[in-house]
Tab-separated table of C-alpha atoms in Angstrom:
chain	number	residue	atom	x	y	z
A	1	MET	CA	104.503	99.339	231.554
A	2	SER	CA	106.791	97.972	234.257
A	3	GLN	CA	110.425	99.063	233.867
A	4	SER	CA	111.505	95.424	234.218
A	5	ALA	CA	109.061	94.103	231.620
A	6	PRO	CA	110.748	92.606	228.549
A	7	ALA	CA	110.554	94.575	225.307
A	8	ILE	CA	109.615	91.453	223.340
A	9	ILE	CA	107.753	88.249	224.159
A	10	ARG	CA	108.431	84.879	222.551
A	11	LEU	CA	105.206	82.907	222.891
A	12	HIS	CA	106.544	79.399	222.116
A	13	ASP	CA	109.973	77.779	221.961
A	14	ALA	CA	109.383	76.927	218.280
A	15	ASP	CA	108.653	80.542	217.294
A	16	ASN	CA	111.006	82.452	215.001
A	17	VAL	CA	109.258	85.767	215.753
A	18	ALA	CA	108.517	87.627	218.974
A	19	VAL	CA	105.908	90.283	219.823
A	20	ALA	CA	106.904	93.806	220.842
A	21	THR	CA	105.426	94.829	224.206
A	22	ARG	CA	106.104	98.496	223.425
A	23	ARG	CA	107.411	100.620	220.569
A	24	ILE	CA	110.960	99.529	219.743
A	25	GLU	CA	113.257	102.023	218.091
A	26	ALA	CA	115.544	101.207	215.173
A	27	ALA	CA	119.021	100.083	216.296
A	28	GLU	CA	117.755	99.338	219.825
A	29	ASP	CA	119.672	96.471	221.450
A	30	LEU	CA	117.213	93.851	222.731
A	31	GLY	CA	119.761	91.626	224.404
A	32	GLY	CA	121.487	89.828	221.570
A	33	ILE	CA	119.167	91.088	218.820
A	34	VAL	CA	119.324	94.582	217.383
A	35	ALA	CA	116.163	96.019	215.872
A	36	GLU	CA	116.746	96.763	212.191
A	37	ALA	CA	113.749	99.106	212.018
A	38	THR	CA	111.143	100.685	214.256
A	39	ILE	CA	108.759	98.002	215.546
A	40	PRO	CA	105.336	99.306	216.636
A	41	SER	CA	103.823	97.972	219.850
A	42	GLY	CA	102.082	94.626	219.280
A	43	HIS	CA	103.958	93.913	216.027
A	44	LYS	CA	106.392	91.090	215.279
A	45	LEU	CA	110.191	91.017	215.195
A	46	ALA	CA	112.324	88.258	213.656
A	47	LEU	CA	114.376	86.342	216.212
A	48	ARG	CA	116.636	84.769	213.610
A	49	ALA	CA	117.196	84.759	209.868
A	50	ILE	CA	114.227	83.431	207.897
A	51	ARG	CA	114.801	82.551	204.251
A	52	GLU	CA	112.321	83.422	201.523
A	53	GLY	CA	109.629	80.728	201.369
A	54	ASP	CA	110.305	79.425	204.870
A	55	PRO	CA	107.465	79.241	207.420
A	56	VAL	CA	107.030	81.963	210.022
A	57	THR	CA	105.903	80.604	213.396
A	58	LYS	CA	104.029	82.223	216.287
A	59	TYR	CA	102.208	80.393	219.128
A	60	GLY	CA	104.211	77.379	217.935
A	61	GLN	CA	102.082	77.372	214.757
A	62	VAL	CA	102.721	78.472	211.178
A	63	ILE	CA	101.175	81.886	210.438
A	64	GLY	CA	102.524	82.290	206.884
A	65	ARG	CA	105.693	82.196	204.829
A	66	ALA	CA	108.472	84.694	204.308
A	67	SER	CA	107.914	86.499	201.003
A	68	THR	CA	111.562	87.641	201.031
A	69	ASP	CA	114.670	86.927	203.081
A	70	ILE	CA	114.197	88.291	206.619
A	71	ARG	CA	117.156	89.305	208.764
A	72	PRO	CA	117.229	88.928	212.576
A	73	GLY	CA	115.732	92.016	214.240
A	74	SER	CA	113.575	92.875	211.219
A	75	HIS	CA	109.984	94.007	211.449
A	76	VAL	CA	107.840	91.075	210.231
A	77	HIS	CA	104.580	92.246	208.684
A	78	LEU	CA	102.777	92.802	205.386
A	79	HIS	CA	105.932	93.656	203.438
A	80	ASN	CA	107.668	90.326	204.095
A	81	LEU	CA	105.063	87.841	205.392
A	82	ALA	CA	102.640	86.152	202.986
A	83	MET	CA	99.603	83.925	203.460
A	84	LEU	CA	99.698	80.151	203.090
A	85	ASP	CA	96.747	77.897	202.412
A	86	SER	CA	95.747	76.116	205.599
A	87	THR	CA	97.216	72.596	205.530
A	88	VAL	CA	96.614	71.609	209.136
A	89	SER	CA	96.082	67.977	210.081
A	90	HIS	CA	93.204	66.831	212.259
A	91	GLU	CA	93.220	64.551	215.267
A	92	PHE	CA	89.935	63.275	216.690
A	93	ALA	CA	89.332	62.705	220.386
A	94	VAL	CA	88.908	59.062	221.367
A	95	ASP	CA	87.889	59.412	225.028
A	96	GLY	CA	84.370	60.751	224.469
A	97	GLY	CA	85.328	64.314	225.358
A	98	GLN	CA	83.303	64.532	228.592
A	99	THR	CA	83.055	68.017	230.122
A	100	PRO	CA	84.670	68.065	233.616
A	101	LEU	CA	81.738	69.611	235.512
A	102	LEU	CA	82.116	70.674	239.122
A	103	PRO	CA	80.061	68.773	241.709
A	104	GLU	CA	76.574	70.260	241.884
A	105	ASP	CA	77.051	71.577	245.425
A	106	GLN	CA	80.062	73.605	244.232
A	107	ARG	CA	78.391	75.238	241.220
A	108	ARG	CA	77.644	78.955	241.309
A	109	THR	CA	74.258	80.594	240.842
A	110	PHE	CA	73.046	83.976	239.594
A	111	GLN	CA	69.921	86.109	239.774
A	112	GLY	CA	67.997	85.635	236.531
A	113	TYR	CA	64.498	85.720	235.064
A	114	GLN	CA	63.111	82.184	234.916
A	115	ARG	CA	60.813	82.085	231.861
A	116	THR	CA	57.941	79.651	231.317
A	117	SER	CA	59.921	78.200	228.379
A	118	GLY	CA	62.484	76.880	230.831
A	119	LEU	CA	65.101	79.371	229.580
A	120	VAL	CA	66.611	82.050	231.800
A	121	GLY	CA	66.869	85.749	230.980
A	122	THR	CA	69.512	88.186	232.137
A	123	ARG	CA	67.394	91.191	231.076
A	124	ASN	CA	63.667	92.061	230.884
A	125	TYR	CA	63.089	93.685	227.484
A	126	ILE	CA	60.175	93.960	225.068
A	127	GLY	CA	61.086	93.124	221.466
A	128	ILE	CA	59.470	94.445	218.298
A	129	ILE	CA	60.304	92.023	215.479
A	130	THR	CA	59.888	93.275	211.908
A	131	SER	CA	59.178	90.705	209.212
A	132	VAL	CA	60.369	93.054	206.459
A	133	ASN	CA	62.239	96.317	206.006
A	134	CYS	CA	58.931	97.971	205.046
A	135	SER	CA	57.775	97.859	208.696
A	136	ALA	CA	61.074	99.126	210.137
A	137	THR	CA	60.036	102.782	210.380
A	138	VAL	CA	56.876	101.922	212.315
A	139	ALA	CA	58.785	99.644	214.704
A	140	ARG	CA	61.396	102.318	215.393
A	141	ALA	CA	58.659	104.901	216.019
A	142	VAL	CA	57.050	102.652	218.641
A	143	ALA	CA	60.365	102.035	220.394
A	144	GLU	CA	61.208	105.741	220.295
A	145	HIS	CA	57.869	106.554	221.958
A	146	PHE	CA	58.820	104.525	225.013
A	147	LYS	CA	62.407	105.746	225.000
A	148	THR	CA	61.070	109.322	225.139
A	149	ASN	CA	58.118	108.787	227.505
A	150	GLY	CA	59.333	105.900	229.635
A	151	PHE	CA	57.223	103.267	231.386
A	152	GLY	CA	55.835	105.261	234.300
A	153	GLU	CA	55.385	103.090	237.387
A	154	PHE	CA	56.676	99.982	235.622
A	155	THR	CA	60.324	100.320	236.613
A	156	ASN	CA	61.244	96.659	236.122
A	157	VAL	CA	61.135	96.933	232.321
A	158	ASP	CA	64.530	97.346	230.649
A	159	GLY	CA	63.235	98.868	227.412
A	160	VAL	CA	61.701	98.297	224.002
A	161	VAL	CA	64.026	97.064	221.252
A	162	ALA	CA	63.068	97.525	217.584
A	163	LEU	CA	64.675	94.672	215.633
A	164	THR	CA	64.771	96.162	212.151
A	165	HIS	CA	66.613	94.848	209.106
A	166	GLY	CA	67.044	95.407	205.372
A	167	THR	CA	65.315	92.393	203.865
A	168	GLY	CA	62.221	90.161	204.228
A	169	CYS	CA	60.935	90.396	200.662
A	170	ALA	CA	62.244	89.834	197.119
A	171	ILE	CA	64.215	86.780	198.244
A	172	PRO	CA	63.513	83.218	197.051
A	173	THR	CA	61.948	81.087	199.760
A	174	ASN	CA	64.098	78.034	198.984
A	175	THR	CA	67.437	79.726	199.727
A	176	GLU	CA	69.837	79.712	202.658
A	177	GLY	CA	69.357	83.463	203.071
A	178	TYR	CA	65.611	83.062	203.590
A	179	GLN	CA	66.162	80.204	206.052
A	180	TYR	CA	68.725	82.249	207.993
A	181	LEU	CA	66.384	85.243	208.253
A	182	ARG	CA	63.470	83.172	209.511
A	183	ARG	CA	65.673	81.280	211.994
A	184	THR	CA	67.031	84.593	213.242
A	185	LEU	CA	63.617	86.200	213.735
A	186	SER	CA	62.128	83.151	215.433
A	187	GLY	CA	65.245	82.833	217.600
A	188	TYR	CA	64.941	86.413	218.822
A	189	ALA	CA	61.251	85.801	219.523
A	190	ARG	CA	62.334	83.000	221.884
A	191	ASN	CA	65.367	84.701	223.446
A	192	PRO	CA	64.749	84.755	227.219
A	193	ASN	CA	65.989	88.345	227.539
A	194	PHE	CA	62.648	89.323	225.971
A	195	ALA	CA	59.694	89.092	228.334
A	196	ALA	CA	57.305	89.916	225.484
A	197	ILE	CA	57.318	90.155	221.681
A	198	LEU	CA	55.313	92.195	219.193
A	199	MET	CA	55.707	91.257	215.511
A	200	ILE	CA	54.965	93.947	212.919
A	201	GLY	CA	54.801	93.350	209.160
A	202	LEU	CA	53.648	95.315	206.148
A	203	GLY	CA	51.270	92.627	204.912
A	204	CYS	CA	52.316	91.710	201.368
A	205	GLU	CA	55.927	90.649	201.953
A	206	THR	CA	57.416	87.268	201.115
A	207	ASN	CA	58.281	86.664	204.771
A	208	GLN	CA	54.713	86.466	206.077
A	209	ILE	CA	54.348	86.708	209.868
A	210	SER	CA	51.612	84.070	209.944
A	211	HIS	CA	53.851	81.603	208.093
A	212	LEU	CA	56.764	82.369	210.444
A	213	VAL	CA	54.638	81.857	213.552
A	214	GLU	CA	53.280	78.557	212.246
A	215	ALA	CA	56.583	77.182	210.931
A	216	PHE	CA	58.460	77.779	214.193
A	217	ASP	CA	55.558	76.984	216.532
A	218	LEU	CA	55.494	80.440	218.085
A	219	LYS	CA	52.394	80.543	220.276
A	220	GLU	CA	50.434	83.784	220.019
A	221	GLY	CA	49.050	85.045	223.309
A	222	PRO	CA	49.239	87.981	225.737
A	223	MET	CA	53.058	88.127	225.525
A	224	LEU	CA	53.394	87.427	221.791
A	225	ARG	CA	51.228	89.576	219.513
A	226	THR	CA	51.272	90.188	215.745
A	227	MET	CA	49.973	92.875	213.379
A	228	THR	CA	50.402	94.255	209.849
A	229	ILE	CA	50.340	97.838	208.645
A	230	GLN	CA	48.083	97.134	205.686
A	231	GLN	CA	45.515	95.349	207.848
A	232	LEU	CA	45.389	98.194	210.389
A	233	GLY	CA	45.086	100.931	207.776
A	234	GLY	CA	48.444	102.680	207.712
A	235	THR	CA	51.448	103.753	209.734
A	236	ARG	CA	49.817	106.102	212.273
A	237	LYS	CA	47.105	103.606	213.188
A	238	THR	CA	49.677	100.808	213.511
A	239	ILE	CA	51.933	102.887	215.741
A	240	GLU	CA	49.013	103.797	218.012
A	241	GLU	CA	47.817	100.171	218.149
A	242	ALA	CA	51.335	98.905	218.916
A	243	ILE	CA	51.826	101.433	221.714
A	244	GLY	CA	48.490	100.364	223.187
A	245	ILE	CA	49.393	96.663	223.054
A	246	ILE	CA	52.737	97.241	224.764
A	247	ARG	CA	51.012	99.260	227.491
A	248	GLU	CA	48.735	96.269	228.058
A	249	MET	CA	51.804	94.037	228.409
A	250	LEU	CA	53.632	96.240	230.919
A	251	PRO	CA	52.028	95.087	234.200
A	252	ALA	CA	52.820	91.415	233.546
A	253	ILE	CA	56.352	92.204	232.358
A	254	ASN	CA	56.960	94.407	235.388
A	255	ASP	CA	55.878	91.566	237.685
A	256	GLU	CA	58.711	89.339	236.433
A	257	GLN	CA	61.277	89.012	239.223
A	258	ARG	CA	64.834	87.752	239.392
A	259	THR	CA	65.294	84.505	241.278
A	260	THR	CA	68.305	82.371	242.176
A	261	VAL	CA	69.089	80.079	239.269
A	262	SER	CA	71.960	77.840	238.176
A	263	LEU	CA	74.719	79.125	235.909
A	264	SER	CA	73.426	76.524	233.461
A	265	GLY	CA	70.993	79.306	232.526
A	266	ILE	CA	73.781	81.379	230.951
A	267	LYS	CA	74.529	81.018	227.256
A	268	LEU	CA	77.585	83.194	226.677
A	269	ALA	CA	78.546	84.546	223.258
A	270	LEU	CA	82.342	84.716	222.870
A	271	GLN	CA	83.375	87.532	220.556
A	272	CYS	CA	86.390	89.569	219.513
A	273	GLY	CA	86.525	92.615	217.266
A	274	GLY	CA	89.037	95.279	216.412
A	275	SER	CA	91.714	92.728	217.332
A	276	ASP	CA	95.406	93.570	217.626
A	277	GLY	CA	98.711	91.812	218.188
A	278	TYR	CA	97.915	91.428	221.893
A	279	SER	CA	94.462	89.844	221.487
A	280	GLY	CA	95.771	86.270	221.354
A	281	ILE	CA	98.151	86.922	224.262
A	282	THR	CA	95.979	88.728	226.822
A	283	ALA	CA	92.201	89.177	226.542
A	284	ASN	CA	91.369	86.167	224.362
A	285	PRO	CA	93.099	83.535	226.517
A	286	ALA	CA	91.728	85.266	229.630
A	287	LEU	CA	88.219	84.994	228.178
A	288	GLY	CA	88.971	81.365	227.363
A	289	TYR	CA	89.855	80.809	231.025
A	290	ALA	CA	86.556	82.432	232.062
A	291	ALA	CA	84.634	80.359	229.501
A	292	ASP	CA	86.152	77.188	230.962
A	293	LEU	CA	84.983	78.244	234.430
A	294	LEU	CA	81.471	78.935	233.167
A	295	VAL	CA	81.306	75.559	231.415
A	296	ARG	CA	82.533	73.720	234.521
A	297	HIS	CA	79.721	75.402	236.479
A	298	GLY	CA	77.188	74.065	233.955
A	299	GLY	CA	76.921	77.037	231.590
A	300	THR	CA	77.309	77.262	227.821
A	301	ALA	CA	80.025	79.146	225.912
A	302	VAL	CA	79.477	79.772	222.192
A	303	LEU	CA	82.419	80.462	219.868
A	304	SER	CA	81.629	81.674	216.326
A	305	GLU	CA	83.097	83.542	213.295
A	306	THR	CA	84.141	80.645	211.054
A	307	PRO	CA	86.430	82.717	208.774
A	308	GLU	CA	88.341	83.713	211.913
A	309	ILE	CA	89.117	80.158	212.973
A	310	TYR	CA	90.419	79.261	209.487
A	311	GLY	CA	93.899	77.812	209.903
A	312	ALA	CA	93.275	77.064	213.571
A	313	GLU	CA	90.333	74.700	213.158
A	314	HIS	CA	92.566	71.741	214.056
A	315	LEU	CA	92.780	73.133	217.584
A	316	LEU	CA	89.010	72.676	217.817
A	317	THR	CA	88.570	69.360	215.992
A	318	ARG	CA	91.046	67.686	218.325
A	319	ARG	CA	88.745	68.770	221.196
A	320	ALA	CA	85.543	67.523	219.561
A	321	ALA	CA	83.569	65.139	221.754
A	322	THR	CA	82.990	62.838	218.758
A	323	PRO	CA	84.421	62.517	215.242
A	324	GLU	CA	80.994	63.494	213.881
A	325	ILE	CA	81.190	66.866	215.654
A	326	ALA	CA	84.682	67.404	214.226
A	327	ARG	CA	83.424	66.607	210.738
A	328	LYS	CA	80.584	69.102	211.147
A	329	LEU	CA	83.132	71.839	211.807
A	330	MET	CA	85.288	70.792	208.859
A	331	ALA	CA	82.183	70.810	206.642
A	332	ARG	CA	81.541	74.448	207.571
A	333	ILE	CA	85.142	75.342	206.699
A	334	ASP	CA	84.651	73.636	203.311
A	335	TRP	CA	81.416	75.588	202.818
A	336	TRP	CA	83.300	78.837	203.395
A	337	ARG	CA	86.045	77.885	200.942
A	338	ASP	CA	83.387	77.278	198.303
A	339	TYR	CA	81.377	80.378	199.236
A	340	THR	CA	84.334	82.755	199.046
A	341	ALA	CA	85.547	81.214	195.770
A	342	LYS	CA	82.107	81.655	194.180
A	343	ASN	CA	82.110	85.306	195.176
A	344	GLY	CA	85.608	86.064	193.920
A	345	ALA	CA	87.037	86.393	197.429
A	346	GLU	CA	89.303	84.414	199.711
A	347	LEU	CA	89.339	83.606	203.411
A	348	ASN	CA	92.430	85.794	203.812
A	349	ASN	CA	90.418	88.963	203.062
A	350	ASN	CA	90.616	89.150	206.855
A	351	PRO	CA	92.433	90.684	208.855
A	352	SER	CA	90.922	94.157	208.542
A	353	HIS	CA	92.825	97.437	208.194
A	354	GLY	CA	92.659	98.006	211.962
A	355	ASN	CA	93.852	94.471	212.687
A	356	LYS	CA	96.906	95.076	210.502
A	357	GLU	CA	97.600	98.422	212.141
A	358	GLY	CA	97.513	96.548	215.449
A	359	GLY	CA	100.130	94.008	214.338
A	360	LEU	CA	98.169	91.122	212.788
A	361	THR	CA	99.310	90.083	209.313
A	362	THR	CA	97.492	86.941	208.096
A	363	ILE	CA	94.214	85.216	208.914
A	364	LEU	CA	96.233	82.246	210.196
A	365	GLU	CA	97.798	84.478	212.844
A	366	LYS	CA	94.480	86.124	213.686
A	367	SER	CA	92.670	82.772	213.912
A	368	LEU	CA	95.208	81.268	216.303
A	369	GLY	CA	94.605	84.169	218.667
A	370	ALA	CA	90.837	84.179	218.158
A	371	VAL	CA	90.437	80.478	218.995
A	372	ALA	CA	91.944	81.181	222.425
A	373	LYS	CA	88.553	82.658	223.436
A	374	GLY	CA	87.199	79.098	223.355
A	375	GLY	CA	89.277	77.903	226.298
A	376	SER	CA	90.066	74.217	226.616
A	377	MET	CA	86.801	72.354	227.226
A	378	PRO	CA	85.542	69.591	224.873
A	379	LEU	CA	83.652	70.799	221.799
A	380	ARG	CA	80.131	69.460	222.317
A	381	GLU	CA	78.311	70.594	219.165
A	382	VAL	CA	78.533	72.630	215.947
A	383	TYR	CA	75.524	74.714	214.908
A	384	GLU	CA	74.622	76.440	211.687
A	385	TYR	CA	73.759	80.132	211.724
A	386	ALA	CA	71.002	81.080	214.229
A	387	GLU	CA	70.141	77.485	215.093
A	388	PRO	CA	68.791	76.978	218.637
A	389	ILE	CA	71.636	76.155	221.030
A	390	ARG	CA	70.499	73.199	223.105
A	391	GLU	CA	73.723	71.396	224.056
A	392	PRO	CA	75.377	72.730	227.253
A	393	GLY	CA	79.108	73.241	227.490
A	394	PHE	CA	81.477	74.602	224.841
A	395	VAL	CA	79.928	74.766	221.361
A	396	PHE	CA	80.550	76.454	218.014
A	397	MET	CA	78.191	78.376	215.712
A	398	ASP	CA	78.945	78.983	212.034
A	399	THR	CA	78.787	82.735	211.347
A	400	PRO	CA	80.662	85.338	209.299
A	401	GLY	CA	83.515	87.176	210.950
A	402	TYR	CA	81.649	90.497	210.837
A	403	ASP	CA	80.796	91.110	214.493
A	404	PRO	CA	77.178	92.406	214.289
A	405	VAL	CA	76.170	89.526	212.006
A	406	ALA	CA	77.979	86.973	214.159
A	407	VAL	CA	76.451	88.201	217.425
A	408	THR	CA	72.989	88.358	215.833
A	409	GLY	CA	73.304	84.650	215.031
A	410	GLN	CA	74.463	83.825	218.564
A	411	VAL	CA	71.649	85.788	220.221
A	412	ALA	CA	69.144	84.148	217.844
A	413	GLY	CA	70.555	80.822	219.037
A	414	GLY	CA	69.738	81.769	222.633
A	415	CYS	CA	72.764	83.641	223.986
A	416	ASN	CA	71.734	85.967	226.803
A	417	LEU	CA	75.104	87.612	227.495
A	418	ILE	CA	78.204	88.575	225.458
A	419	VAL	CA	81.872	89.065	226.312
A	420	PHE	CA	83.660	91.012	223.591
A	421	THR	CA	87.446	91.388	223.545
A	422	THR	CA	89.009	94.228	221.587
A	423	GLY	CA	92.455	95.685	220.992
A	424	ARG	CA	91.512	98.656	218.811
A	425	GLY	CA	88.334	99.628	220.671
A	426	SER	CA	85.036	98.103	219.466
A	427	VAL	CA	81.994	99.708	221.101
A	428	SER	CA	78.800	97.876	220.034
A	429	GLY	CA	75.904	97.188	222.429
A	430	PHE	CA	73.786	94.277	221.076
A	431	LYS	CA	70.409	94.599	222.822
A	432	PRO	CA	68.786	92.540	224.288
A	433	ALA	CA	72.035	90.846	225.426
A	434	PRO	CA	74.363	92.868	227.691
A	435	CYS	CA	77.891	93.118	226.283
A	436	ILE	CA	81.012	93.153	228.473
A	437	LYS	CA	83.953	94.858	226.724
A	438	VAL	CA	87.462	93.568	227.505
A	439	ALA	CA	90.556	95.551	226.489
A	440	THR	CA	93.701	93.733	225.341
A	441	ASN	CA	96.188	96.501	226.209
A	442	ASN	CA	96.671	99.272	228.756
A	443	ALA	CA	96.953	102.139	226.287
A	444	MET	CA	93.602	101.513	224.621
A	445	PHE	CA	91.906	100.807	227.958
A	446	GLU	CA	93.076	104.135	229.361
A	447	HIS	CA	92.217	106.010	226.169
A	448	MET	CA	88.707	104.464	225.925
A	449	SER	CA	88.033	103.811	229.625
A	450	GLU	CA	84.435	105.030	229.321
A	451	ASP	CA	83.641	102.070	227.028
A	452	MET	CA	85.834	99.254	228.364
A	453	ASP	CA	84.541	97.165	231.298
A	454	ILE	CA	87.704	95.130	231.985
A	455	ASN	CA	91.401	95.553	231.213
A	456	CYS	CA	93.731	92.622	230.470
A	457	GLY	CA	96.720	94.763	229.486
A	458	GLY	CA	98.630	93.901	232.646
A	459	ILE	CA	99.256	90.404	231.318
A	460	ILE	CA	101.851	91.906	228.973
A	461	ASP	CA	104.015	93.476	231.687
A	462	GLY	CA	103.519	90.730	234.268
A	463	SER	CA	101.370	92.751	236.679
A	464	ASP	CA	98.420	90.482	235.832
A	465	SER	CA	98.011	86.879	234.694
A	466	ILE	CA	95.658	84.999	232.385
A	467	ALA	CA	94.198	83.146	235.376
A	468	LYS	CA	93.587	86.291	237.456
A	469	ALA	CA	92.128	88.190	234.499
A	470	GLY	CA	89.973	85.164	233.639
A	471	GLU	CA	88.628	85.061	237.184
A	472	ARG	CA	87.706	88.763	236.938
A	473	ILE	CA	85.889	88.180	233.655
A	474	PHE	CA	84.020	85.221	235.166
A	475	GLU	CA	82.933	87.242	238.199
A	476	LYS	CA	81.821	90.077	235.915
A	477	ILE	CA	79.773	87.587	233.863
A	478	VAL	CA	77.937	86.483	237.019
A	479	ALA	CA	77.396	90.079	238.169
A	480	ILE	CA	76.154	91.340	234.788
A	481	ALA	CA	73.866	88.313	234.383
A	482	SER	CA	72.419	89.165	237.801
A	483	GLY	CA	71.548	92.738	236.844
A	484	GLU	CA	74.696	94.859	237.108
A	485	ARG	CA	74.942	97.160	234.076
A	486	THR	CA	77.726	97.193	231.506
A	487	LEU	CA	79.187	100.527	230.441
A	488	SER	CA	77.425	100.355	227.072
A	489	GLU	CA	74.131	99.736	228.871
A	490	GLY	CA	74.787	102.839	230.955
A	491	TYR	CA	74.733	104.841	227.715
A	492	ASN	CA	71.689	102.873	226.437
A	493	TYR	CA	73.679	101.642	223.431
A	494	GLY	CA	72.721	98.602	221.377
A	495	ASP	CA	69.654	99.466	219.283
A	496	SER	CA	71.356	99.236	215.878
A	497	GLU	CA	73.370	96.012	216.015
A	498	PHE	CA	70.656	93.573	214.915
A	499	VAL	CA	72.095	92.452	211.546
A	500	PRO	CA	70.816	89.114	210.162
A	501	TRP	CA	73.162	87.441	207.700
A	502	GLN	CA	72.088	88.388	204.156
A	503	ILE	CA	73.149	85.769	201.680
A	504	GLY	CA	71.950	84.991	198.170
A	505	ALA	CA	70.183	86.839	195.379
A	506	VAL	CA	67.636	89.627	195.840
A	507	THR	CA	65.058	89.446	193.034
């Protein structure tokens, strides 16, 4: 931390709290305000007296109400800041919300795998899709075979990914949960980061492979094969057959080559996890800057995690290209209100323990920081979970806030790359999509430097800026999409983060 850096940052003129840039000791004079207690780094300090019941403001927005009288210099957190129901008002765009694309001759390119589907891959994996948990062990055994024995002369193959899950049977076929599972599986089958797909089922499950293939028009052929354990006569025979099929696929997969393609081929998943008090100040707005650059070059940026935009949804609806798109987003918020009420929960069950340790108090505060990942471009579409993403530009997908489930929906929708901001230190991998980790603060970046690809901590002390950090993230996106490896890829992480959203009764 620079010696001249301020100890606290006020983010908006309307704010009655500031954020500590370092640990502040009790009785420390902060230039007109004396700290009444120790304030941990990233936490909030009251700039003036706030009466019980009055709103507490950060980012120029209400993040809750004072649950007791708060004196100037006090630590503002769980003990004196309470949640409010979101009462934001919505303004709809009236100018059509056109995305300000760069002229075509100024748009960047990258080196990607142009697939026959018209989509572009950033990686060259083989996927094993399981229709049901009962075929998970076989799928993992096949993937492990190639992890142990490799691909021999076929060096242009990134790996075999076993997409295993905990469901696929004993769920009613007319439910949202069943629809989400089938959309997710079919979406992964089409994700351009897979050069080939092998589907493995048990044979008697509700989620029949043949029905899935027919319903989603998945064309069987040399690069999309199916099998069931019961039909082949057991686990050993299925494993041997699957290994043989993948060996047959290898020459064609290995022949796939990267070519120069437009950045319109990138569908970027925007994610944050293990957030802290700096997330909405450093890494998230820097990622938003990078997302804007990608969109202006013709790419697609996909925000998600509906419970983590609650209370900040008005910042998105006012950017919607049409009122209908805004209403779609509001309908998903209403769905979540109903869903949480039915299950005896509330949308403020977020932030998590780690978020609170890092300085976040209410979901309103967390959401205002999380939305910053979405930059400033017009909102072009709102998708339900795992729906195919077809509209270029900045879009939103309805997902839970739980990162593996959210990313699974985005990758099912077609995302071929992820940027993941974190203040506490999230470390997931998410095959087949490479995941760029961005640290919000210097201390965590230095402590977990083996897992963090980019550091935005310098924004706090003034040695970096949102624009400069955003440019670095953008350049890293282009490099990773073109074949450079993320740190998590260097460790071969990412085999366990396929987590379809399970919703509804299991019978």
